[in-house]
PDB file of C-alpha atoms in Angstrom:
ATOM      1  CA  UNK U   1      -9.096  11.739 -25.723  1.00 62.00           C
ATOM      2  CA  UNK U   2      -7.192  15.192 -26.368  1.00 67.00           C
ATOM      3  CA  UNK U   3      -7.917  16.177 -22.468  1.00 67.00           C
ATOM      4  CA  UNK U   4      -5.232  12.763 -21.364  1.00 67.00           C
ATOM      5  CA  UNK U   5      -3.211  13.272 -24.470  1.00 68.00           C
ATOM      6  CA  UNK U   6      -2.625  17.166 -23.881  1.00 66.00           C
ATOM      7  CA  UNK U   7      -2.478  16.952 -20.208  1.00 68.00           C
ATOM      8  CA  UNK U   8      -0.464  13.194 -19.557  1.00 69.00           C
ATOM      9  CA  UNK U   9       2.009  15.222 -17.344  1.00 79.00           C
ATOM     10  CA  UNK U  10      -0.406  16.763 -15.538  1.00 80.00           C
ATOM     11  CA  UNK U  11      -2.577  13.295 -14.995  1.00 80.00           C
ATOM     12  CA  UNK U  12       0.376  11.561 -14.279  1.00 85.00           C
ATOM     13  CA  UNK U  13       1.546  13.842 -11.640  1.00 88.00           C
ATOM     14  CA  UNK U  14      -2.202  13.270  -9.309  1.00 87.00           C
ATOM     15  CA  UNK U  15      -1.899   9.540 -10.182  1.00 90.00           C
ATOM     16  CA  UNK U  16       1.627   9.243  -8.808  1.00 92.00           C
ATOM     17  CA  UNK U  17       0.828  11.711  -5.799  1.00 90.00           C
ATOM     18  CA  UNK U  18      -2.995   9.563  -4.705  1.00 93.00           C
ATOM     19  CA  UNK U  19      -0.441   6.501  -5.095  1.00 94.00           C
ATOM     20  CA  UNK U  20       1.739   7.062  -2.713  1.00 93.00           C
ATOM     21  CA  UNK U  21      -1.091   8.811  -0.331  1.00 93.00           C
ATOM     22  CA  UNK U  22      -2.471   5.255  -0.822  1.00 94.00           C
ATOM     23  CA  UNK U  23       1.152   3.111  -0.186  1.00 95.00           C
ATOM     24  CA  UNK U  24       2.237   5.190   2.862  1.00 95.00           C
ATOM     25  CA  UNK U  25      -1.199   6.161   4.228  1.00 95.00           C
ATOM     26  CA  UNK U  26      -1.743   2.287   3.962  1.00 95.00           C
ATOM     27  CA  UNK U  27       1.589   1.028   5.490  1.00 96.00           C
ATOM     28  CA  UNK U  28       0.700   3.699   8.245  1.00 96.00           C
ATOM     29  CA  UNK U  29      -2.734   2.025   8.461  1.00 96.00           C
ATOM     30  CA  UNK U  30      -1.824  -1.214   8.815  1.00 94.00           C
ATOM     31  CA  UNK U  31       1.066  -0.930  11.595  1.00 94.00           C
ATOM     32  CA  UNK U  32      -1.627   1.414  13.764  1.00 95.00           C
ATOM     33  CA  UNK U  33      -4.311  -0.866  13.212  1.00 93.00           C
ATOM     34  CA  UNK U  34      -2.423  -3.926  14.306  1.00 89.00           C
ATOM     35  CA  UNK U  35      -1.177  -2.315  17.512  1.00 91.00           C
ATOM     36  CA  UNK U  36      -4.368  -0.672  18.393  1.00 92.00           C
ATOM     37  CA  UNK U  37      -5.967  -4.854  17.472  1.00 89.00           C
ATOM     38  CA  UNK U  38      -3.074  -6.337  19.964  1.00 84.00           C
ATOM     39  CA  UNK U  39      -4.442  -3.546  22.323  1.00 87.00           C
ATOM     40  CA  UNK U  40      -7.647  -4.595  22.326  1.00 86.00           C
ATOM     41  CA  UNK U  41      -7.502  -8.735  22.702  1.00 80.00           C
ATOM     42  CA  UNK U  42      -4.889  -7.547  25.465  1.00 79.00           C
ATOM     43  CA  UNK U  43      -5.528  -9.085  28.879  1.00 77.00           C
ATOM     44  CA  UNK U  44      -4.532  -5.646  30.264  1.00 81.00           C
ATOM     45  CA  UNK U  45      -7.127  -3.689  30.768  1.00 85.00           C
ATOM     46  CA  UNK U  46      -5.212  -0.193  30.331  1.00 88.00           C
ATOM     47  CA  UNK U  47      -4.058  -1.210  26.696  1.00 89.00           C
ATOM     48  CA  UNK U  48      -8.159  -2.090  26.094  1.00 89.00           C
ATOM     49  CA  UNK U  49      -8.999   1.490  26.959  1.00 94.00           C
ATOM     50  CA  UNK U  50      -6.338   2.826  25.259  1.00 93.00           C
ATOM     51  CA  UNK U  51      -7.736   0.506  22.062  1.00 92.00           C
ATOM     52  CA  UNK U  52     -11.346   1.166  22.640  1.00 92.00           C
ATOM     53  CA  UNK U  53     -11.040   5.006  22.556  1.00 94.00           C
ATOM     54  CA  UNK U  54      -8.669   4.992  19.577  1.00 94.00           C
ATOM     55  CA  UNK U  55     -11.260   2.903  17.407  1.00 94.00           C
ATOM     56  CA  UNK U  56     -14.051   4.856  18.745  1.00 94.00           C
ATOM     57  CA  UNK U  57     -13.094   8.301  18.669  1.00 93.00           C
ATOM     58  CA  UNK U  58     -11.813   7.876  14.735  1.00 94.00           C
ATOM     59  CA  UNK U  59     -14.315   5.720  13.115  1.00 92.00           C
ATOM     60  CA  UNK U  60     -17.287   8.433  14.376  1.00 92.00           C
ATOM     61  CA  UNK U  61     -15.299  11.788  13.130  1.00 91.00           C
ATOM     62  CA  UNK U  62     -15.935  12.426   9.730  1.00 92.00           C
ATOM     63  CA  UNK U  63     -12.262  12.493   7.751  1.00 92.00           C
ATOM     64  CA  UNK U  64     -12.495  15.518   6.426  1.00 90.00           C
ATOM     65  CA  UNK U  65     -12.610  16.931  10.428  1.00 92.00           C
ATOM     66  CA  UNK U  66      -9.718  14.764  11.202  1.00 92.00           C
ATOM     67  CA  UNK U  67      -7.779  16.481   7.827  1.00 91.00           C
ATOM     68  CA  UNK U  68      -8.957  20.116   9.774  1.00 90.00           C
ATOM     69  CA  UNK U  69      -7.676  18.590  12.651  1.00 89.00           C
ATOM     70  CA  UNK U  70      -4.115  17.358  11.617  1.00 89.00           C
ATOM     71  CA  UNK U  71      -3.337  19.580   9.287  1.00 86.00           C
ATOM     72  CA  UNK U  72      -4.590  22.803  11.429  1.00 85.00           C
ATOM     73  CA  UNK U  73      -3.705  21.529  14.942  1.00 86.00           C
ATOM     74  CA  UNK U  74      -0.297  20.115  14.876  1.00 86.00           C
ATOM     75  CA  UNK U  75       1.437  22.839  13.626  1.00 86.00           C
ATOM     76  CA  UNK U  76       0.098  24.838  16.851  1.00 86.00           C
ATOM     77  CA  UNK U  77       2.003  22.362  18.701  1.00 84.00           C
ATOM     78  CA  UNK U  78       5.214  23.088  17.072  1.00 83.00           C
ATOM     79  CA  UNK U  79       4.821  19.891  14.435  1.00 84.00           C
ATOM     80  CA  UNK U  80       5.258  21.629  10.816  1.00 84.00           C
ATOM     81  CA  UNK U  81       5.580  19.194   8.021  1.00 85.00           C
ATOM     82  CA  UNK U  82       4.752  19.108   4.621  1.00 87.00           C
ATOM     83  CA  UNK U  83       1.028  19.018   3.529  1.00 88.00           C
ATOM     84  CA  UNK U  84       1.624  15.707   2.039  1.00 90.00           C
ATOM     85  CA  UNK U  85       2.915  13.876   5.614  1.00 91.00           C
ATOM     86  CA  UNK U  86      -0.061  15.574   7.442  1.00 91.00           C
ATOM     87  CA  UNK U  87      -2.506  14.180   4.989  1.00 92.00           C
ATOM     88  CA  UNK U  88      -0.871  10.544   5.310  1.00 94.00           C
ATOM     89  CA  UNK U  89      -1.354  10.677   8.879  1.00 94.00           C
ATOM     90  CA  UNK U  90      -4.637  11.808   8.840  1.00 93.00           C
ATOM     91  CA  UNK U  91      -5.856   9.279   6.186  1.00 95.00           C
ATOM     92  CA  UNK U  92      -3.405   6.323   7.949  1.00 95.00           C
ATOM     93  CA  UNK U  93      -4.870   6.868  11.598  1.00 95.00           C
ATOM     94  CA  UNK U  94      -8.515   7.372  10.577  1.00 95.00           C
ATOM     95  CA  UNK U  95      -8.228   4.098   8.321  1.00 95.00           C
ATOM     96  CA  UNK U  96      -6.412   2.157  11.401  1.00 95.00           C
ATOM     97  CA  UNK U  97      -9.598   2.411  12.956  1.00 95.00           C
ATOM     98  CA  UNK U  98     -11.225   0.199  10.650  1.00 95.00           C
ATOM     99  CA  UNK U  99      -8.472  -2.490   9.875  1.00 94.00           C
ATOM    100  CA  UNK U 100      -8.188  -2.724  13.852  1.00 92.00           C
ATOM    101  CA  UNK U 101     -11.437  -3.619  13.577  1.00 91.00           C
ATOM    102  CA  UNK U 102     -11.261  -6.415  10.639  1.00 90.00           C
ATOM    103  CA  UNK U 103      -8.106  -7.879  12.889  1.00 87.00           C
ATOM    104  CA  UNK U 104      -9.827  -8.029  15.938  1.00 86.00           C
ATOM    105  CA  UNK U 105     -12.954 -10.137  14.095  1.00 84.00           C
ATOM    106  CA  UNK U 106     -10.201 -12.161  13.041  1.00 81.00           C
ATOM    107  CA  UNK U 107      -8.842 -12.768  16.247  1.00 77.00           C
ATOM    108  CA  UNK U 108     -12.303 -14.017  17.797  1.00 75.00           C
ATOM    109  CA  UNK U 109     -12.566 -16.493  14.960  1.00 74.00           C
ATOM    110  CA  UNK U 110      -9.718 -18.533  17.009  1.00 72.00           C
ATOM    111  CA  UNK U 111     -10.842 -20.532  19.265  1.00 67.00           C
ATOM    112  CA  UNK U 112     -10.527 -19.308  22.502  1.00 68.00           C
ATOM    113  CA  UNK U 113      -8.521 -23.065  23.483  1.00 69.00           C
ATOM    114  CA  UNK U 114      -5.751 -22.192  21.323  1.00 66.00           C
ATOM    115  CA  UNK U 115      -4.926 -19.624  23.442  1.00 66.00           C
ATOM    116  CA  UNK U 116      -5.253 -21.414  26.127  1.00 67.00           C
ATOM    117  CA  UNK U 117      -3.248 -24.134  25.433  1.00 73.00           C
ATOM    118  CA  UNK U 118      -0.410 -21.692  23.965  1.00 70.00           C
ATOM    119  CA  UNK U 119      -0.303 -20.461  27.732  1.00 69.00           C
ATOM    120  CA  UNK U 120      -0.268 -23.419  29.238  1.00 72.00           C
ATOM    121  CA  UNK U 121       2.893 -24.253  27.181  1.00 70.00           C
ATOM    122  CA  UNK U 122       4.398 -20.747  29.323  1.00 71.00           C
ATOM    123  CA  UNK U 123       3.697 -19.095  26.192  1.00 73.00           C
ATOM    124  CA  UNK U 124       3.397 -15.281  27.063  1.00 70.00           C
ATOM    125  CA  UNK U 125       0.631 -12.669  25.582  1.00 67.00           C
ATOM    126  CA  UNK U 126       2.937 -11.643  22.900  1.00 68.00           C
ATOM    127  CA  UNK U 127       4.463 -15.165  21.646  1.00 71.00           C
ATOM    128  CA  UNK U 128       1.042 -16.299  21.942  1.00 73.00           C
ATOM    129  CA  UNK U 129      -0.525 -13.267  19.804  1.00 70.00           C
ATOM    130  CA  UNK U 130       2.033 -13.688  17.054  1.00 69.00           C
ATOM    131  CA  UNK U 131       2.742 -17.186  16.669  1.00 72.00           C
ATOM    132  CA  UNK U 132      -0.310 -18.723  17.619  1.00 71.00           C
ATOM    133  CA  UNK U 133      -3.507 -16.502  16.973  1.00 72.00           C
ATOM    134  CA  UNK U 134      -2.682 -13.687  14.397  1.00 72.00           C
ATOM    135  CA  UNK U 135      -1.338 -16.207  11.647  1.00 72.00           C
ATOM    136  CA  UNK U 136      -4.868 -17.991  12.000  1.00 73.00           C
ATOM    137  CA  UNK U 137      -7.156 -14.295  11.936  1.00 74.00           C
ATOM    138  CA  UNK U 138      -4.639 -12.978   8.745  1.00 77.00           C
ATOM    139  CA  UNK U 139      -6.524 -15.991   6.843  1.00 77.00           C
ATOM    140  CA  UNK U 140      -9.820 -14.466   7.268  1.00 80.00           C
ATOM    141  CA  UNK U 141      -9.113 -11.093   7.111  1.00 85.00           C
ATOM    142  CA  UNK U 142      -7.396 -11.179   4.011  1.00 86.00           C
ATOM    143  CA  UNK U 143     -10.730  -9.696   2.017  1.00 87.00           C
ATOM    144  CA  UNK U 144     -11.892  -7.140   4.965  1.00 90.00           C
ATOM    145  CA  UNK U 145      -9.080  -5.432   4.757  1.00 91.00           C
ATOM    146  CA  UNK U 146      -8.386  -4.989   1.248  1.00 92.00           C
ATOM    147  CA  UNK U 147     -11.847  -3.255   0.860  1.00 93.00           C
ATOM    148  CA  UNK U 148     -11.000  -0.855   3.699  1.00 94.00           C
ATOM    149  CA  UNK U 149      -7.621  -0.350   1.596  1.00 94.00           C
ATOM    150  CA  UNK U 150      -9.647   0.276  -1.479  1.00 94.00           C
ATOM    151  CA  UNK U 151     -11.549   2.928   0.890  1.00 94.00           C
ATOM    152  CA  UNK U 152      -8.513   4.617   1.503  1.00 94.00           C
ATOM    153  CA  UNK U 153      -7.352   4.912  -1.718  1.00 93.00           C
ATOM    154  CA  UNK U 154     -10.382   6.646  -2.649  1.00 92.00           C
ATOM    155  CA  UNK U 155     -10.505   8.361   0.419  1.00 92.00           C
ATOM    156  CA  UNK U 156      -7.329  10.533  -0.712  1.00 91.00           C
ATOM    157  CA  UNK U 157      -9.566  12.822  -2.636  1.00 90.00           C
ATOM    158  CA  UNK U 158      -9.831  14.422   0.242  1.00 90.00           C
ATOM    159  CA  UNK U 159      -6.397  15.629   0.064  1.00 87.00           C
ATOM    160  CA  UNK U 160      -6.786  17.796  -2.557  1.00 84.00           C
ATOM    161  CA  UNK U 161      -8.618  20.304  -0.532  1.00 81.00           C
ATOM    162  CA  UNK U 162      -5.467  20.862   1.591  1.00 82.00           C
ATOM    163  CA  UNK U 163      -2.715  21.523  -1.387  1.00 78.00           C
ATOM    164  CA  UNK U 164      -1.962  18.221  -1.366  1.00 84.00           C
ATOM    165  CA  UNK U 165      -1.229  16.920  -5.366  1.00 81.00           C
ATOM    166  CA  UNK U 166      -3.524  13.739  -5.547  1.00 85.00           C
ATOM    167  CA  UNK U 167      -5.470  12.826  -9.153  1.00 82.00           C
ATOM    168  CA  UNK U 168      -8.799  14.632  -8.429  1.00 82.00           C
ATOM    169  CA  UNK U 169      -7.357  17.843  -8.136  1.00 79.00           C
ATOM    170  CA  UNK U 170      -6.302  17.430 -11.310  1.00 81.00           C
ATOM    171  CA  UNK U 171     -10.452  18.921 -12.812  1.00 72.00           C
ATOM    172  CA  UNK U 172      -9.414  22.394 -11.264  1.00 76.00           C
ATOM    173  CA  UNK U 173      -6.201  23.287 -13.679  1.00 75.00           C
ATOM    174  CA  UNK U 174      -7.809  21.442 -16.723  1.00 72.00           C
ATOM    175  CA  UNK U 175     -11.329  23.203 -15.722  1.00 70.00           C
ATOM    176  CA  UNK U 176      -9.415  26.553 -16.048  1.00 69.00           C
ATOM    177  CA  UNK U 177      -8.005  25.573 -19.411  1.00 73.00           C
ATOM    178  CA  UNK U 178     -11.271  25.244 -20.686  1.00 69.00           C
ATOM    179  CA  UNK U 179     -11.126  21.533 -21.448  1.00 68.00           C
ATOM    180  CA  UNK U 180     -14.446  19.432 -21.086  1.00 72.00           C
ATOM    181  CA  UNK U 181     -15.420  18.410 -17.301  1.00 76.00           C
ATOM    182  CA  UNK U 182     -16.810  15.528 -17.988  1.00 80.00           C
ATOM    183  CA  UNK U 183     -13.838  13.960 -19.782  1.00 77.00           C
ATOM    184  CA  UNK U 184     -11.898  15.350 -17.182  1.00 77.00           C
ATOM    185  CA  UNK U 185     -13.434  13.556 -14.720  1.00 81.00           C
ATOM    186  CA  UNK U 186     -13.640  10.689 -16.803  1.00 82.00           C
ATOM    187  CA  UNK U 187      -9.890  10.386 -17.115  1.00 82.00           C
ATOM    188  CA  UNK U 188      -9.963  11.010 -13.243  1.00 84.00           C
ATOM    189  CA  UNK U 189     -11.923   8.448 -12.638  1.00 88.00           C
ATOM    190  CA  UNK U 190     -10.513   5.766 -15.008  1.00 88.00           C
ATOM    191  CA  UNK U 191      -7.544   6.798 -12.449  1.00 89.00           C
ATOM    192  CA  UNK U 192      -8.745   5.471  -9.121  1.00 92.00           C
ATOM    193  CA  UNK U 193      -9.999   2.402 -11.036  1.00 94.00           C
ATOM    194  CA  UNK U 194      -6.961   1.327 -12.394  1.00 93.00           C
ATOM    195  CA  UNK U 195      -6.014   1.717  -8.308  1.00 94.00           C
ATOM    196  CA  UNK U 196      -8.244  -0.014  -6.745  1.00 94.00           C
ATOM    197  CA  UNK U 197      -8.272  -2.832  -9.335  1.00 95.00           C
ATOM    198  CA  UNK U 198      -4.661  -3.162  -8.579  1.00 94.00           C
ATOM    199  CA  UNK U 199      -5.462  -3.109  -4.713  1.00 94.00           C
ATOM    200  CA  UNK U 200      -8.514  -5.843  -4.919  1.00 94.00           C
ATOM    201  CA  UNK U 201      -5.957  -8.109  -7.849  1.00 93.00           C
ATOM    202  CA  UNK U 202      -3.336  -8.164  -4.921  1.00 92.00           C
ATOM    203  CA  UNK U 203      -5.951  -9.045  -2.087  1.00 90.00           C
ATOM    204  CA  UNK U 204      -7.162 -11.806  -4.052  1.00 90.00           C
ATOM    205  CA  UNK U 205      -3.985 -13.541  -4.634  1.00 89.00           C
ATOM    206  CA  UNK U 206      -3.238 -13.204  -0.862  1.00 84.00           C
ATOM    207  CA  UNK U 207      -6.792 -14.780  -0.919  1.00 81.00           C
ATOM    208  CA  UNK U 208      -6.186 -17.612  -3.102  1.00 82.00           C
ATOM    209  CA  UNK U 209      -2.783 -18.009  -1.153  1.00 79.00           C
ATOM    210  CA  UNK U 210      -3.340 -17.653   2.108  1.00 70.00           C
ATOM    211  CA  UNK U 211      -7.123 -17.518   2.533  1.00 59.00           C
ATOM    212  CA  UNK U 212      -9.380 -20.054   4.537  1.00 55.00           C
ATOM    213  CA  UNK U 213     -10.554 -23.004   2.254  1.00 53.00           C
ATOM    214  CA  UNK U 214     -14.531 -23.180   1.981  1.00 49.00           C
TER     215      UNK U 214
END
């Protein structure tokens, strides 16, 4: 218990920095992942390309290559930001993939004469996307999503590698100070679950909520 009790500053510091990878990384995840969704039930074919190689391209390179990627790349093209922005972009893109996905299962679970008759009304693409189809696929996406949010959240770790202050970086300082790795990790570890609980306790209360009866 000594290795939390000496050390609460220094645990508290990698919980608050892997929470707010999680909150912006997320917020970036979700906005990307429902344009890249809207690209992909688009009738234009363009915007499907455009959504096709976005989903493709990130869901089959490994994160830790996209973190090389971001965090190495941009700054050759003049971008430098802080470690911490470069790792919420890499985390929030990769994970966009994946939520594009879960709203785009969503989307086919409307029938397709919903649409149709939202059209017919002079509805356009757009009114008929947001006020007809998406309100109907949030219902059933409600529990994909918050596992791929959980994901991300423990997906962060990755972070640490690159200087960014996130809660399993916390084993290398206490390592050094001789403390016991096991509690260490432990502690860590006791960490991301008291995350991801309080990621799956708010998806299931958007369940109950808004979810599809059964």
């Amino acid at each position: 218990m000594n290795v939390l009790t000496d050390n609460f500053s220094l645990y508290g510091k990698g919980f608050l920095g892997t929470v707010e990878l999680t909150v912006y990384a997320s917020l970036l995840a979700l906005v990307l992942g429902f344009v890249m969704a809207s690209f992909r039930a688009a009738p234009v074919g363009s915007l499907r390309v455009v959504g096709t190689v976005w989903v493709t391209v990130l869901r089959n390179t490994p994160l830790t290559l996209l973190f090389f990627a971001v965090l190495l790349g941009l700054p050759r093209f003049g971008l430098v930001l802080p470690f911490q922005v470069f790792a919420v972009i890499a985390l929030g893109c990769y994970t966009s993939a994946f939520i594009c996905e879960a709203l785009r299962s969503g989307i086919n679970t409307v029938p397709t004469g919903q649409g149709e008759a939202a059209r017919s009304l002079g509805m356009s693409f757009g009114q008929t996307l947001n006020t007809v189809v998406l309100p109907q696929a949030f219902r059933s996406v409600i529990p994909p999503v918050g596992s791929t949010l959980i994901a991300l959240a423990k997906n962060s770790a990755i972070a640490g590698a690159f200087s960014v202050t996130e809660l399993l970086g916390v084993y290398k300082p206490l390592n050094e100070m001789g403390y016991s790795i096991i509690w260490s990790f432990v502690w860590i570890a006791v960490g991301y679950l008291i995350i991801t609980l309080t990621i799956s306790a708010l998806f299931n209360v958007l369940e109950k909520r808004f979810g599809v009866a059964r």
